[in-house]
PDB file of C-alpha atoms and ligand atoms in Angstrom:
ATOM      1  CA  UNK A1336      96.220  75.113  94.708  1.00 49.00           C
ATOM      2  CA  UNK A1337      93.189  73.232  96.039  1.00 52.00           C
ATOM      3  CA  UNK A1338      91.033  72.260  93.088  1.00 47.00           C
ATOM      4  CA  UNK A1339      87.762  72.853  94.947  1.00 56.00           C
ATOM      5  CA  UNK A1340      88.353  76.614  95.163  1.00 69.00           C
ATOM      6  CA  UNK A1341      86.375  78.397  92.514  1.00 81.00           C
ATOM      7  CA  UNK A1342      87.176  82.109  92.390  1.00 88.00           C
ATOM      8  CA  UNK A1343      84.261  84.542  92.622  1.00 85.00           C
ATOM      9  CA  UNK A1344      85.664  86.707  89.830  1.00 90.00           C
ATOM     10  CA  UNK A1345      88.362  86.555  87.191  1.00 92.00           C
ATOM     11  CA  UNK A1346      91.493  87.767  89.048  1.00 93.00           C
ATOM     12  CA  UNK A1347      92.653  89.581  85.908  1.00 91.00           C
ATOM     13  CA  UNK A1348      89.619  91.874  86.170  1.00 91.00           C
ATOM     14  CA  UNK A1349      91.205  93.822  89.046  1.00 95.00           C
ATOM     15  CA  UNK A1350      94.550  94.470  87.417  1.00 95.00           C
ATOM     16  CA  UNK A1351      95.093  97.983  86.113  1.00 94.00           C
ATOM     17  CA  UNK A1352      97.927  99.456  84.061  1.00 94.00           C
ATOM     18  CA  UNK A1353      98.765 102.802  85.598  1.00 93.00           C
ATOM     19  CA  UNK A1354     100.679 105.224  83.400  1.00 94.00           C
ATOM     20  CA  UNK A1355     103.698 106.232  85.455  1.00 96.00           C
ATOM     21  CA  UNK A1356     104.040 109.440  83.438  1.00 96.00           C
ATOM     22  CA  UNK A1357     100.585 110.488  84.597  1.00 97.00           C
ATOM     23  CA  UNK A1358     101.646 110.888  88.257  1.00 98.00           C
ATOM     24  CA  UNK A1359     101.722 114.596  89.052  1.00 98.00           C
ATOM     25  CA  UNK A1360     104.577 116.468  90.674  1.00 98.00           C
ATOM     26  CA  UNK A1361     102.381 116.831  93.769  1.00 97.00           C
ATOM     27  CA  UNK A1362     101.975 113.051  93.955  1.00 98.00           C
ATOM     28  CA  UNK A1363     105.709 112.461  93.660  1.00 98.00           C
ATOM     29  CA  UNK A1364     106.261 115.135  96.315  1.00 98.00           C
ATOM     30  CA  UNK A1365     103.884 113.276  98.642  1.00 98.00           C
ATOM     31  CA  UNK A1366     105.946 110.125  98.151  1.00 98.00           C
ATOM     32  CA  UNK A1367     109.188 112.026  98.823  1.00 98.00           C
ATOM     33  CA  UNK A1368     107.865 113.551 102.033  1.00 98.00           C
ATOM     34  CA  UNK A1369     106.573 110.220 103.304  1.00 98.00           C
ATOM     35  CA  UNK A1370     109.772 108.444 102.291  1.00 98.00           C
ATOM     36  CA  UNK A1371     112.061 110.983 103.936  1.00 98.00           C
ATOM     37  CA  UNK A1372     110.084 110.982 107.169  1.00 97.00           C
ATOM     38  CA  UNK A1373     110.434 107.218 107.439  1.00 98.00           C
ATOM     39  CA  UNK A1374     114.067 107.236 106.305  1.00 97.00           C
ATOM     40  CA  UNK A1375     114.868 109.535 109.220  1.00 97.00           C
ATOM     41  CA  UNK A1376     113.073 107.246 111.661  1.00 98.00           C
ATOM     42  CA  UNK A1377     113.657 103.663 110.588  1.00 98.00           C
ATOM     43  CA  UNK A1378     117.385 102.986 110.914  1.00 97.00           C
ATOM     44  CA  UNK A1379     117.612 101.310 114.319  1.00 98.00           C
ATOM     45  CA  UNK A1380     113.852 100.651 114.320  1.00 98.00           C
ATOM     46  CA  UNK A1381     113.087  98.621 111.205  1.00 98.00           C
ATOM     47  CA  UNK A1382     114.652  95.194 110.815  1.00 98.00           C
ATOM     48  CA  UNK A1383     117.672  94.673 108.578  1.00 98.00           C
ATOM     49  CA  UNK A1384     115.644  92.599 106.097  1.00 98.00           C
ATOM     50  CA  UNK A1385     113.290  95.522 105.466  1.00 98.00           C
ATOM     51  CA  UNK A1386     116.081  98.107 105.095  1.00 98.00           C
ATOM     52  CA  UNK A1387     118.028  95.739 102.834  1.00 98.00           C
ATOM     53  CA  UNK A1388     114.917  95.211 100.721  1.00 98.00           C
ATOM     54  CA  UNK A1389     114.473  98.944 100.132  1.00 98.00           C
ATOM     55  CA  UNK A1390     118.051  99.177  98.991  1.00 98.00           C
ATOM     56  CA  UNK A1391     118.130  96.039  96.858  1.00 98.00           C
ATOM     57  CA  UNK A1392     114.967  97.057  95.056  1.00 98.00           C
ATOM     58  CA  UNK A1393     116.046 100.660  94.652  1.00 97.00           C
ATOM     59  CA  UNK A1394     112.904 101.946  96.343  1.00 97.00           C
ATOM     60  CA  UNK A1395     114.090 105.479  97.023  1.00 96.00           C
ATOM     61  CA  UNK A1396     113.164 109.032  97.884  1.00 97.00           C
ATOM     62  CA  UNK A1397     113.014 110.372  94.326  1.00 96.00           C
ATOM     63  CA  UNK A1398     109.384 109.540  93.672  1.00 97.00           C
ATOM     64  CA  UNK A1399     106.727 106.891  93.144  1.00 98.00           C
ATOM     65  CA  UNK A1400     108.559 103.972  91.531  1.00 98.00           C
ATOM     66  CA  UNK A1401     107.728 102.733  88.064  1.00 97.00           C
ATOM     67  CA  UNK A1402     105.749  99.543  88.785  1.00 97.00           C
ATOM     68  CA  UNK A1403     107.057  97.518  85.859  1.00 97.00           C
ATOM     69  CA  UNK A1404     110.695  98.259  86.651  1.00 97.00           C
ATOM     70  CA  UNK A1405     110.239  97.572  90.338  1.00 98.00           C
ATOM     71  CA  UNK A1406     108.445  94.356  89.515  1.00 98.00           C
ATOM     72  CA  UNK A1407     111.293  93.194  87.258  1.00 98.00           C
ATOM     73  CA  UNK A1408     113.907  93.809  89.957  1.00 98.00           C
ATOM     74  CA  UNK A1409     111.784  92.062  92.581  1.00 98.00           C
ATOM     75  CA  UNK A1410     111.193  89.094  90.302  1.00 98.00           C
ATOM     76  CA  UNK A1411     114.952  88.739  89.879  1.00 98.00           C
ATOM     77  CA  UNK A1412     115.332  88.509  93.657  1.00 98.00           C
ATOM     78  CA  UNK A1413     112.586  86.148  94.784  1.00 98.00           C
ATOM     79  CA  UNK A1414     110.262  85.534  91.837  1.00 98.00           C
ATOM     80  CA  UNK A1415     107.596  87.838  93.287  1.00 98.00           C
ATOM     81  CA  UNK A1416     105.960  90.444  91.055  1.00 98.00           C
ATOM     82  CA  UNK A1417     103.692  93.346  91.916  1.00 98.00           C
ATOM     83  CA  UNK A1418     100.434  93.987  90.132  1.00 98.00           C
ATOM     84  CA  UNK A1419      98.671  97.329  90.222  1.00 98.00           C
ATOM     85  CA  UNK A1420      95.073  97.393  91.456  1.00 97.00           C
ATOM     86  CA  UNK A1421      92.483 100.055  92.235  1.00 95.00           C
ATOM     87  CA  UNK A1422      92.198  99.114  95.914  1.00 92.00           C
ATOM     88  CA  UNK A1423      91.105  96.186  98.036  1.00 91.00           C
ATOM     89  CA  UNK A1424      90.131  93.081  96.070  1.00 95.00           C
ATOM     90  CA  UNK A1425      87.866  90.170  97.115  1.00 95.00           C
ATOM     91  CA  UNK A1426      89.489  87.824  99.645  1.00 96.00           C
ATOM     92  CA  UNK A1427      89.674  84.859  97.299  1.00 96.00           C
ATOM     93  CA  UNK A1428      91.285  86.978  94.574  1.00 97.00           C
ATOM     94  CA  UNK A1429      93.807  88.382  97.063  1.00 97.00           C
ATOM     95  CA  UNK A1430      94.767  84.889  98.225  1.00 97.00           C
ATOM     96  CA  UNK A1431      94.988  83.694  94.642  1.00 97.00           C
ATOM     97  CA  UNK A1432      97.488  86.463  93.844  1.00 98.00           C
ATOM     98  CA  UNK A1433      99.639  85.686  96.885  1.00 98.00           C
ATOM     99  CA  UNK A1434      99.548  81.955  96.205  1.00 98.00           C
ATOM    100  CA  UNK A1435     101.004  82.796  92.775  1.00 98.00           C
ATOM    101  CA  UNK A1436     103.632  85.214  94.136  1.00 98.00           C
ATOM    102  CA  UNK A1437     101.831  88.296  92.931  1.00 98.00           C
ATOM    103  CA  UNK A1438     101.420  91.175  95.374  1.00 98.00           C
ATOM    104  CA  UNK A1439      98.593  93.619  94.629  1.00 98.00           C
ATOM    105  CA  UNK A1440      99.623  97.256  95.000  1.00 98.00           C
ATOM    106  CA  UNK A1441      97.174 100.147  95.096  1.00 98.00           C
ATOM    107  CA  UNK A1442      98.219 102.499  92.307  1.00 98.00           C
ATOM    108  CA  UNK A1443      96.988 105.825  93.726  1.00 97.00           C
ATOM    109  CA  UNK A1444      98.700 107.837  96.440  1.00 98.00           C
ATOM    110  CA  UNK A1445      97.121 109.784  99.315  1.00 97.00           C
ATOM    111  CA  UNK A1446      96.346 113.507  99.152  1.00 96.00           C
ATOM    112  CA  UNK A1447      98.729 115.955 100.857  1.00 95.00           C
ATOM    113  CA  UNK A1448      96.178 116.476 103.663  1.00 94.00           C
ATOM    114  CA  UNK A1449      96.188 112.712 104.433  1.00 95.00           C
ATOM    115  CA  UNK A1450      99.883 112.385 105.294  1.00 94.00           C
ATOM    116  CA  UNK A1451      99.341 110.906 108.741  1.00 90.00           C
ATOM    117  CA  UNK A1452      96.190 108.901 108.461  1.00 83.00           C
ATOM    118  CA  UNK A1453      94.511 106.735 105.872  1.00 86.00           C
ATOM    119  CA  UNK A1454      91.789 104.122 106.291  1.00 84.00           C
ATOM    120  CA  UNK A1455      92.736 102.139 103.201  1.00 92.00           C
ATOM    121  CA  UNK A1456      96.060 101.202 101.718  1.00 95.00           C
ATOM    122  CA  UNK A1457      97.598 103.503  99.096  1.00 97.00           C
ATOM    123  CA  UNK A1458     100.716 103.189  96.941  1.00 98.00           C
ATOM    124  CA  UNK A1459     103.006 104.362  99.740  1.00 98.00           C
ATOM    125  CA  UNK A1460     101.733 101.796 102.224  1.00 98.00           C
ATOM    126  CA  UNK A1461     101.747  98.992  99.680  1.00 98.00           C
ATOM    127  CA  UNK A1462     105.075  99.703  98.001  1.00 98.00           C
ATOM    128  CA  UNK A1463     107.149 101.151 100.800  1.00 98.00           C
ATOM    129  CA  UNK A1464     105.550  99.017 103.510  1.00 98.00           C
ATOM    130  CA  UNK A1465     105.101  95.619 101.875  1.00 98.00           C
ATOM    131  CA  UNK A1466     107.314  95.250  98.834  1.00 98.00           C
ATOM    132  CA  UNK A1467     110.780  95.406 100.516  1.00 98.00           C
ATOM    133  CA  UNK A1468     109.993  92.341 102.642  1.00 98.00           C
ATOM    134  CA  UNK A1469     109.050  90.391  99.506  1.00 98.00           C
ATOM    135  CA  UNK A1470     112.702  90.617  98.474  1.00 98.00           C
ATOM    136  CA  UNK A1471     113.526  88.416 101.487  1.00 98.00           C
ATOM    137  CA  UNK A1472     113.413  84.721 100.506  1.00 98.00           C
ATOM    138  CA  UNK A1473     111.933  83.390 103.763  1.00 98.00           C
ATOM    139  CA  UNK A1474     109.349  86.129 104.058  1.00 98.00           C
ATOM    140  CA  UNK A1475     108.460  85.727 100.395  1.00 98.00           C
ATOM    141  CA  UNK A1476     107.835  82.032 100.972  1.00 98.00           C
ATOM    142  CA  UNK A1477     105.705  82.853 104.022  1.00 98.00           C
ATOM    143  CA  UNK A1478     103.524  85.184 101.948  1.00 98.00           C
ATOM    144  CA  UNK A1479     102.989  82.557  99.273  1.00 98.00           C
ATOM    145  CA  UNK A1480     102.113  79.969 101.930  1.00 98.00           C
ATOM    146  CA  UNK A1481      99.726  82.478 103.467  1.00 98.00           C
ATOM    147  CA  UNK A1482      97.928  82.869 100.141  1.00 98.00           C
ATOM    148  CA  UNK A1483      97.531  79.118  99.788  1.00 98.00           C
ATOM    149  CA  UNK A1484      96.387  78.934 103.407  1.00 98.00           C
ATOM    150  CA  UNK A1485      93.857  81.663 102.699  1.00 98.00           C
ATOM    151  CA  UNK A1486      92.234  79.722  99.873  1.00 97.00           C
ATOM    152  CA  UNK A1487      92.043  76.736 102.185  1.00 97.00           C
ATOM    153  CA  UNK A1488      90.655  78.797 105.081  1.00 98.00           C
ATOM    154  CA  UNK A1489      87.865  80.075 102.825  1.00 97.00           C
ATOM    155  CA  UNK A1490      86.694  76.510 102.334  1.00 96.00           C
ATOM    156  CA  UNK A1491      86.893  75.870 106.078  1.00 97.00           C
ATOM    157  CA  UNK A1492      85.073  79.054 107.072  1.00 97.00           C
ATOM    158  CA  UNK A1493      88.095  80.137 109.069  1.00 98.00           C
ATOM    159  CA  UNK A1494      88.980  83.450 107.493  1.00 97.00           C
ATOM    160  CA  UNK A1495      88.461  85.428 110.687  1.00 97.00           C
ATOM    161  CA  UNK A1496      91.256  83.432 112.332  1.00 98.00           C
ATOM    162  CA  UNK A1497      93.669  83.630 109.439  1.00 98.00           C
ATOM    163  CA  UNK A1498      93.088  87.371 108.928  1.00 98.00           C
ATOM    164  CA  UNK A1499      94.358  88.005 112.455  1.00 98.00           C
ATOM    165  CA  UNK A1500      97.595  86.235 111.637  1.00 98.00           C
ATOM    166  CA  UNK A1501      98.131  88.564 108.672  1.00 98.00           C
ATOM    167  CA  UNK A1502      97.330  91.563 110.803  1.00 98.00           C
ATOM    168  CA  UNK A1503      99.690  90.695 113.668  1.00 98.00           C
ATOM    169  CA  UNK A1504     102.558  89.580 111.427  1.00 98.00           C
ATOM    170  CA  UNK A1505     102.546  91.058 107.917  1.00 98.00           C
ATOM    171  CA  UNK A1506     100.980  94.364 108.989  1.00 98.00           C
ATOM    172  CA  UNK A1507     102.046  94.881 112.613  1.00 98.00           C
ATOM    173  CA  UNK A1508     104.804  92.391 113.356  1.00 98.00           C
ATOM    174  CA  UNK A1509     107.867  93.018 115.517  1.00 98.00           C
ATOM    175  CA  UNK A1510     111.029  90.913 115.596  1.00 99.00           C
ATOM    176  CA  UNK A1511     113.489  90.433 118.463  1.00 98.00           C
ATOM    177  CA  UNK A1512     117.024  90.693 117.078  1.00 98.00           C
ATOM    178  CA  UNK A1513     120.516  90.698 118.571  1.00 98.00           C
ATOM    179  CA  UNK A1514     120.537  94.480 118.151  1.00 97.00           C
ATOM    180  CA  UNK A1515     117.158  94.877 119.844  1.00 98.00           C
ATOM    181  CA  UNK A1516     113.465  94.952 119.020  1.00 98.00           C
ATOM    182  CA  UNK A1517     112.785  95.819 115.398  1.00 98.00           C
ATOM    183  CA  UNK A1518     109.779  96.406 113.126  1.00 98.00           C
ATOM    184  CA  UNK A1519     108.899  94.325 110.074  1.00 98.00           C
ATOM    185  CA  UNK A1520     105.140  94.986 109.765  1.00 98.00           C
ATOM    186  CA  UNK A1521     104.093  97.055 106.747  1.00 98.00           C
ATOM    187  CA  UNK A1522     101.411  98.930 108.674  1.00 97.00           C
ATOM    188  CA  UNK A1523     104.070 100.170 111.072  1.00 98.00           C
ATOM    189  CA  UNK A1524     106.962 101.001 108.730  1.00 98.00           C
ATOM    190  CA  UNK A1525     104.638 103.065 106.549  1.00 97.00           C
ATOM    191  CA  UNK A1526     103.353 105.080 109.551  1.00 97.00           C
ATOM    192  CA  UNK A1527     105.409 107.730 111.288  1.00 97.00           C
ATOM    193  CA  UNK A1528     103.336 107.715 114.464  1.00 96.00           C
ATOM    194  CA  UNK A1529     103.135 103.957 114.842  1.00 97.00           C
ATOM    195  CA  UNK A1530     106.861 103.478 114.100  1.00 98.00           C
ATOM    196  CA  UNK A1531     107.486 105.398 117.313  1.00 98.00           C
ATOM    197  CA  UNK A1532     104.507 104.117 119.321  1.00 98.00           C
ATOM    198  CA  UNK A1533     105.189 100.416 118.824  1.00 98.00           C
ATOM    199  CA  UNK A1534     108.750 100.557 120.196  1.00 98.00           C
ATOM    200  CA  UNK A1535     108.943 103.589 122.475  1.00 98.00           C
ATOM    201  CA  UNK A1536     105.540 103.923 124.091  1.00 98.00           C
ATOM    202  CA  UNK A1537     105.242 101.965 127.353  1.00 98.00           C
ATOM    203  CA  UNK A1538     101.474 101.407 126.866  1.00 97.00           C
ATOM    204  CA  UNK A1539     101.146  98.677 124.221  1.00 98.00           C
ATOM    205  CA  UNK A1540     101.816  95.034 125.065  1.00 98.00           C
ATOM    206  CA  UNK A1541     104.720  93.390 123.283  1.00 98.00           C
ATOM    207  CA  UNK A1542     104.039  89.677 123.494  1.00 98.00           C
ATOM    208  CA  UNK A1543     105.895  86.615 122.290  1.00 98.00           C
ATOM    209  CA  UNK A1544     104.649  85.092 119.021  1.00 98.00           C
ATOM    210  CA  UNK A1545     102.096  82.362 119.713  1.00 98.00           C
ATOM    211  CA  UNK A1546     100.189  81.232 116.631  1.00 98.00           C
ATOM    212  CA  UNK A1547      96.895  80.142 118.175  1.00 98.00           C
ATOM    213  CA  UNK A1548      96.914  82.980 120.673  1.00 98.00           C
ATOM    214  CA  UNK A1549      97.259  85.459 117.786  1.00 98.00           C
ATOM    215  CA  UNK A1550      94.435  83.854 115.828  1.00 98.00           C
ATOM    216  CA  UNK A1551      92.233  84.226 118.915  1.00 98.00           C
ATOM    217  CA  UNK A1552      92.891  87.941 119.233  1.00 98.00           C
ATOM    218  CA  UNK A1553      90.777  90.697 117.735  1.00 98.00           C
ATOM    219  CA  UNK A1554      92.533  93.773 116.423  1.00 97.00           C
ATOM    220  CA  UNK A1555      91.777  97.441 116.037  1.00 93.00           C
ATOM    221  CA  UNK A1556      91.712  99.123 112.684  1.00 91.00           C
ATOM    222  CA  UNK A1557      90.973 102.625 113.980  1.00 89.00           C
ATOM    223  CA  UNK A1558      93.970 103.365 116.187  1.00 93.00           C
ATOM    224  CA  UNK A1559      97.485 102.245 117.089  1.00 96.00           C
ATOM    225  CA  UNK A1560      97.619  98.615 118.197  1.00 97.00           C
ATOM    226  CA  UNK A1561      97.279  97.768 121.883  1.00 98.00           C
ATOM    227  CA  UNK A1562      99.309  94.587 121.439  1.00 98.00           C
ATOM    228  CA  UNK A1563     102.145  93.624 119.141  1.00 98.00           C
ATOM    229  CA  UNK A1564     103.479  90.088 118.734  1.00 98.00           C
ATOM    230  CA  UNK A1565     107.209  89.530 118.562  1.00 98.00           C
ATOM    231  CA  UNK A1566     108.863  86.796 116.500  1.00 98.00           C
ATOM    232  CA  UNK A1567     112.426  85.554 117.099  1.00 98.00           C
ATOM    233  CA  UNK A1568     113.160  85.060 113.411  1.00 98.00           C
ATOM    234  CA  UNK A1569     111.464  84.717 110.055  1.00 98.00           C
ATOM    235  CA  UNK A1570     112.402  81.046 110.121  1.00 98.00           C
ATOM    236  CA  UNK A1571     110.381  80.703 113.327  1.00 98.00           C
ATOM    237  CA  UNK A1572     107.396  82.374 111.653  1.00 98.00           C
ATOM    238  CA  UNK A1573     107.642  80.144 108.602  1.00 98.00           C
ATOM    239  CA  UNK A1574     108.077  76.941 110.628  1.00 98.00           C
ATOM    240  CA  UNK A1575     105.246  77.718 113.060  1.00 98.00           C
ATOM    241  CA  UNK A1576     102.802  78.313 110.207  1.00 98.00           C
ATOM    242  CA  UNK A1577     103.862  75.328 108.069  1.00 98.00           C
ATOM    243  CA  UNK A1578     101.551  72.670 109.632  1.00 98.00           C
ATOM    244  CA  UNK A1579      98.030  72.090 108.379  1.00 98.00           C
ATOM    245  CA  UNK A1580      95.804  74.603 110.204  1.00 98.00           C
ATOM    246  CA  UNK A1581      92.630  72.492 109.983  1.00 98.00           C
ATOM    247  CA  UNK A1582      92.949  71.119 113.551  1.00 98.00           C
ATOM    248  CA  UNK A1583      93.996  74.558 114.788  1.00 98.00           C
ATOM    249  CA  UNK A1584      90.774  76.050 113.463  1.00 98.00           C
ATOM    250  CA  UNK A1585      88.782  73.346 115.289  1.00 98.00           C
ATOM    251  CA  UNK A1586      90.639  74.202 118.484  1.00 98.00           C
ATOM    252  CA  UNK A1587      90.088  77.942 117.970  1.00 98.00           C
ATOM    253  CA  UNK A1588      86.357  77.454 117.629  1.00 98.00           C
ATOM    254  CA  UNK A1589      86.423  76.076 121.179  1.00 98.00           C
ATOM    255  CA  UNK A1590      88.506  78.929 122.562  1.00 97.00           C
ATOM    256  CA  UNK A1591      87.185  82.304 123.708  1.00 96.00           C
ATOM    257  CA  UNK A1592      87.932  85.342 121.615  1.00 96.00           C
ATOM    258  CA  UNK A1593      90.415  87.799 123.118  1.00 98.00           C
ATOM    259  CA  UNK A1594      90.271  91.573 123.084  1.00 98.00           C
ATOM    260  CA  UNK A1595      93.160  93.492 121.499  1.00 98.00           C
ATOM    261  CA  UNK A1596      94.626  94.589 124.836  1.00 97.00           C
ATOM    262  CA  UNK A1597      94.197  91.328 126.795  1.00 98.00           C
ATOM    263  CA  UNK A1598      97.264  89.802 128.451  1.00 98.00           C
ATOM    264  CA  UNK A1599      97.203  86.166 129.565  1.00 97.00           C
ATOM    265  CA  UNK A1600      99.252  84.411 132.256  1.00 96.00           C
ATOM    266  CA  UNK A1601     101.009  82.382 129.602  1.00 96.00           C
ATOM    267  CA  UNK A1602     102.033  85.352 127.470  1.00 98.00           C
ATOM    268  CA  UNK A1603     105.720  86.096 127.165  1.00 98.00           C
ATOM    269  CA  UNK A1604     106.127  89.818 127.751  1.00 98.00           C
ATOM    270  CA  UNK A1605     108.919  91.879 126.276  1.00 96.00           C
TER     271      UNK A1605
HETATM  272  N1  LIG B 191      99.866  75.928 106.927  1.00 65.64           N
HETATM  273  C1  LIG B 191      98.678  76.734 106.784  1.00 65.64           C
HETATM  274  C2  LIG B 191      97.441  75.864 106.524  1.00 65.64           C
HETATM  275  O1  LIG B 191      97.517  74.690 106.357  1.00 65.64           O
HETATM  276  C3  LIG B 191      98.820  77.717 105.658  1.00 65.64           C
HETATM  277  C4  LIG B 191      99.498  78.960 106.090  1.00 65.64           C
HETATM  278  C5  LIG B 191     100.861  79.129 105.887  1.00 65.64           C
HETATM  279  C6  LIG B 191      98.783  79.963 106.681  1.00 65.64           C
HETATM  280  C7  LIG B 191     101.474  80.298 106.285  1.00 65.64           C
HETATM  281  C8  LIG B 191      99.400  81.119 107.057  1.00 65.64           C
HETATM  282  C9  LIG B 191     100.733  81.297 106.865  1.00 65.64           C
HETATM  283  O2  LIG B 191      96.357  76.385 106.492  1.00 65.64           O
HETATM  284 CO1  LIG B 192      98.980  96.357 104.083  1.00 65.64          CO
END
C-alpha cells in the first residue's frame, strides 16, 4: 500500500459484531423472500461465476447467513473475508478494506415495506449481491486491485473517475458469454426489477467495455441505469485495469464528461 496514504480514521472503528441470534423471524423472512425472488429469476440471467459463488459459499434461502461462518468459507476459497459494518464507511477506509481483501457488509436488513427499493446497501444487497463474486479468483483479485487503486486515486484527486468504474462494473456490470448476455453486477442481481430491465428492456444502452469511456460517464443513483457496459471476460476486466491509471486520469481531465444515456460513434453496441 502506498506509504503516503494516511487514513482519516482507524478502520477498526467501523467494524461491528452483530449477534446472529438477534435477527428476528421477520428479518429472516425478508431474506427468504428476496432470495427466492432472485432464485426464480437469475438462472439464465446471472453469470455462471455468480451462481457458482452462491452455491460454493452456501448462501441459501434459509435465512440471513451467519457472518463468521460465511467469512470462513469465503476465506478458504479466495482469502477474502467479510466484515460487518453499520453502513457506508469513509472512502479511504473502504479502499483500505478492499486492498486487504476485506469486504464490508452492512449488517441490517431492509424492512418488509422496502422490498423493491432501497437508497443504501443492506445485508441482502451486500451479501447476496457482492459476496458470491468474491469467491471467484479473478474477480477477487480485481476487487483487491480496485482498493489499492482507490487509495492511489485519493492522492491524485481522481476519485470521481474511479467511482464510475466501480459503478459500471462491480455494481452494474454485464458480461457477454457463449450462452448469451449475463449479469455480474451486485446492484442488478440484488434487484428484481433491474435484473429484468438490464437484459430484456430495449431502452437501455448495452455498450462494449471501454475503460476511459466508462470513467468519463456519469451515472444515476435514483433509477435503473440508462447504459450498461459489457465485458467479454473477467480476465479482460482485470487486464484492462492493471496499468497505472495516473496518465489515464490526466487524459480524463481533458475529456468532456458524458451523460448516463449518451452513445458515441465509437461505442460498440450490443
Ligand atoms: N491499475 C489501477 C491504478 O493504477 C488500479 C486499479 C486496478 C483500479 C483495478 C481499478 C481496478 O490506479
Ligand atoms: Co454494492
